C-alpha positions as a Markdown table, in Angstrom:
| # | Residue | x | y | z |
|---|---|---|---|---|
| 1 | Unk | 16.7 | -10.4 | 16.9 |
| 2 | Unk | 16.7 | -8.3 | 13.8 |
| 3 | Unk | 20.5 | -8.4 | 13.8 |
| 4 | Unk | 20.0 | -12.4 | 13.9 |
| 5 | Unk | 17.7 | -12.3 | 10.8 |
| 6 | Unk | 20.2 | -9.8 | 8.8 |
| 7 | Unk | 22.9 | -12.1 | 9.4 |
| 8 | Unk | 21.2 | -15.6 | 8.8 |
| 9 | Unk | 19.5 | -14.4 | 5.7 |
| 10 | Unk | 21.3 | -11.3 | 4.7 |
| 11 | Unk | 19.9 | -11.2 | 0.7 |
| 12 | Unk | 16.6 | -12.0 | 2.1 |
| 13 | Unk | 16.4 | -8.9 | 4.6 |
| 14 | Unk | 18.2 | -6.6 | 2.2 |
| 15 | Unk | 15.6 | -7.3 | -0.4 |
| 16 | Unk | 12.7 | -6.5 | 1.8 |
| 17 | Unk | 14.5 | -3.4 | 3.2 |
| 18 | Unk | 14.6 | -2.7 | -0.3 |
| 19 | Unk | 11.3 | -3.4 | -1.3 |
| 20 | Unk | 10.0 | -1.3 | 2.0 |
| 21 | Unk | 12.1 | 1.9 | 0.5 |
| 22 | Unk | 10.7 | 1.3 | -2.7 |
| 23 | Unk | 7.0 | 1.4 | -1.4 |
| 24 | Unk | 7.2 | 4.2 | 0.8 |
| 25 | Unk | 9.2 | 6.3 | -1.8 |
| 26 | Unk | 6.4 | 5.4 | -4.6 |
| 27 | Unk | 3.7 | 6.8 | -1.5 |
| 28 | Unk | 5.7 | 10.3 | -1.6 |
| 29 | Unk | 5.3 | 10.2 | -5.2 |
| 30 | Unk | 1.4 | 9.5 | -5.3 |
| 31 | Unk | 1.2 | 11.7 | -2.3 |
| 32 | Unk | 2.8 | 14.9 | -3.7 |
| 33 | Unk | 0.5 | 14.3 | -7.1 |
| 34 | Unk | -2.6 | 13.4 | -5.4 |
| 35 | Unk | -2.3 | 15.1 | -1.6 |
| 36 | Unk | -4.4 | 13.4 | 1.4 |
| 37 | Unk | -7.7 | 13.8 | -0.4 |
| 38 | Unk | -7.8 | 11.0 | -2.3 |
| 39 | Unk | -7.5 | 8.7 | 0.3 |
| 40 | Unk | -9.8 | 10.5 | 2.6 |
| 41 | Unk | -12.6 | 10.8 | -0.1 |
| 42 | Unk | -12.6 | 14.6 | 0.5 |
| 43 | Unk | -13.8 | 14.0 | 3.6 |
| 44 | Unk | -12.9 | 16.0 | 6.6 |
| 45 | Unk | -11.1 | 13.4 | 9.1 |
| 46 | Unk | -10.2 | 16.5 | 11.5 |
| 47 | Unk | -13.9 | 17.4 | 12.8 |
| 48 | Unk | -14.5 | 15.2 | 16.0 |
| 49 | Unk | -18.2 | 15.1 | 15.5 |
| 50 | Unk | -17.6 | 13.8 | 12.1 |
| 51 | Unk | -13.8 | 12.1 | 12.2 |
| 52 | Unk | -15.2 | 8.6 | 13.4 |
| 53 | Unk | -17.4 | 7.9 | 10.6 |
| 54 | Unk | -15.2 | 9.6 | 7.9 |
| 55 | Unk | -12.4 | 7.9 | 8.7 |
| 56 | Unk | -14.4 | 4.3 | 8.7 |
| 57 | Unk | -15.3 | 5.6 | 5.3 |
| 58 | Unk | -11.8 | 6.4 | 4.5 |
| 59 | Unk | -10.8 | 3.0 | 5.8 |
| 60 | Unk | -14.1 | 1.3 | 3.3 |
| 61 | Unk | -12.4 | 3.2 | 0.7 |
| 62 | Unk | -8.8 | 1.6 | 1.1 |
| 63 | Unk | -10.2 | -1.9 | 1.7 |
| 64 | Unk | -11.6 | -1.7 | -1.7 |
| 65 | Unk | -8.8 | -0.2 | -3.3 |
| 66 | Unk | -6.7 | -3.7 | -1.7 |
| 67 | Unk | -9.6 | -5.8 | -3.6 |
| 68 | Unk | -9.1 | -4.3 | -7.1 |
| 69 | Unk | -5.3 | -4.6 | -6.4 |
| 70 | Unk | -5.6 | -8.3 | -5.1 |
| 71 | Unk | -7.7 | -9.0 | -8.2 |
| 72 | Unk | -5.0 | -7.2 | -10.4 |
| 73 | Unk | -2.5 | -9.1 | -9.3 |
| 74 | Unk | -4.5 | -13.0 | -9.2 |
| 75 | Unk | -5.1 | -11.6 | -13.3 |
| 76 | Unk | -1.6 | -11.1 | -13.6 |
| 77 | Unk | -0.8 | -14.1 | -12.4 |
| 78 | Unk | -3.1 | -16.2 | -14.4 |
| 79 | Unk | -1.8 | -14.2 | -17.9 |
| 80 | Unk | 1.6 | -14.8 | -16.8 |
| 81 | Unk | 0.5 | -18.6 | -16.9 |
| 82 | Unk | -0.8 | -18.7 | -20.1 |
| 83 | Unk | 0.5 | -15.9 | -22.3 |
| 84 | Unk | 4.0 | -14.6 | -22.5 |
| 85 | Unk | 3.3 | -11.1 | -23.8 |
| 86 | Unk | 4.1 | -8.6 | -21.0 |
| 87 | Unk | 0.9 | -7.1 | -19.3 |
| 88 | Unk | 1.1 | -3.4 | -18.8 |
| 89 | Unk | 1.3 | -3.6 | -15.0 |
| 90 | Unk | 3.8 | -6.0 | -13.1 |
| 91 | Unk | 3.5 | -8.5 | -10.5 |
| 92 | Unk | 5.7 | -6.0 | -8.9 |
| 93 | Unk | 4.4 | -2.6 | -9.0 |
| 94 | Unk | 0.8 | -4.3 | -7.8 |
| 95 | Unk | 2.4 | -5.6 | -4.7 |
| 96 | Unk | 4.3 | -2.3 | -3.8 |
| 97 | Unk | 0.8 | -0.8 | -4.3 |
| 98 | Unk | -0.9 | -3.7 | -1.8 |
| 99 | Unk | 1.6 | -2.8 | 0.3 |
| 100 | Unk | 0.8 | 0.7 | 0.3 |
| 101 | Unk | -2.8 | 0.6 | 0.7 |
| 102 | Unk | -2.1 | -2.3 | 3.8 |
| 103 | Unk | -0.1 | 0.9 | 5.3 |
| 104 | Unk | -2.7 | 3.6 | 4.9 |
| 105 | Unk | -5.2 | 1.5 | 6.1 |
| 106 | Unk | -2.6 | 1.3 | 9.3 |
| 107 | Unk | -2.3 | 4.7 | 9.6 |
| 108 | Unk | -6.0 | 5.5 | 9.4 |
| 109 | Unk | -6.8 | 3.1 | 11.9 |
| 110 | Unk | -4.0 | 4.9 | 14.2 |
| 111 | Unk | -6.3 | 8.1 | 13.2 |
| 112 | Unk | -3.2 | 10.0 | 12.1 |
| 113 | Unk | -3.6 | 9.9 | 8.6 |
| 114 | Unk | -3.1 | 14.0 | 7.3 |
| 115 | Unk | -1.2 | 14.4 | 10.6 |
């Protein structure tokens, strides 16, 4: 199938194989600057007494992250409608970062976020 799909729409797949590198290279980035922590809230996700409700937390933590980002990026739009001055984030980089955060909030969920 995914043969299929790279041969029917090649630019198509090629861009999102593209965008997919440049999201997960952008989370090395933020995750050698920042380490775990950040996304964890300094909470301790490897206790089992604790790791349920720290990692719900955790999980809180990146849902509102994806709301400030979604809102970001509804703002952006709307400027780009009206003004033509460039905005200091792009369309772009917002959705790399929703696409980030939609990951995290994967991985968390697996419970193998720091693993």
């Amino acid at each position: 199938m995914i043969k299929e799909m790279e041969k029917q729409y090649p630019e198509c797949t090629n861009e999102l194989l593209d965008n997919f590198d440049r999201a997960y290279k952008l989370w090395c980035q933020k995750q050698h600057d920042y380490s775990d922590s950040n996304i964890r809230l300094g909470l301790d996700l490897s206790s089992t007494s604790e790791r349920s409700q720290n990692n719900r937390l955790a999980q809180l933590g990146i849902v509102i992250r994806l709301n400030d980002k979604i809102s970001r990026l509804i703002n952006l739009y709307k400027k780009d409608m009206v003004e033509t001055s460039a905005v200091s984030e792009s369309i772009e980089d917002t959705s790399i970062d929703i696409m980030n955060y939609a990951n995290m909030l994967m991985v968390l969920r697996a419970d193998k976020w720091g693993k």
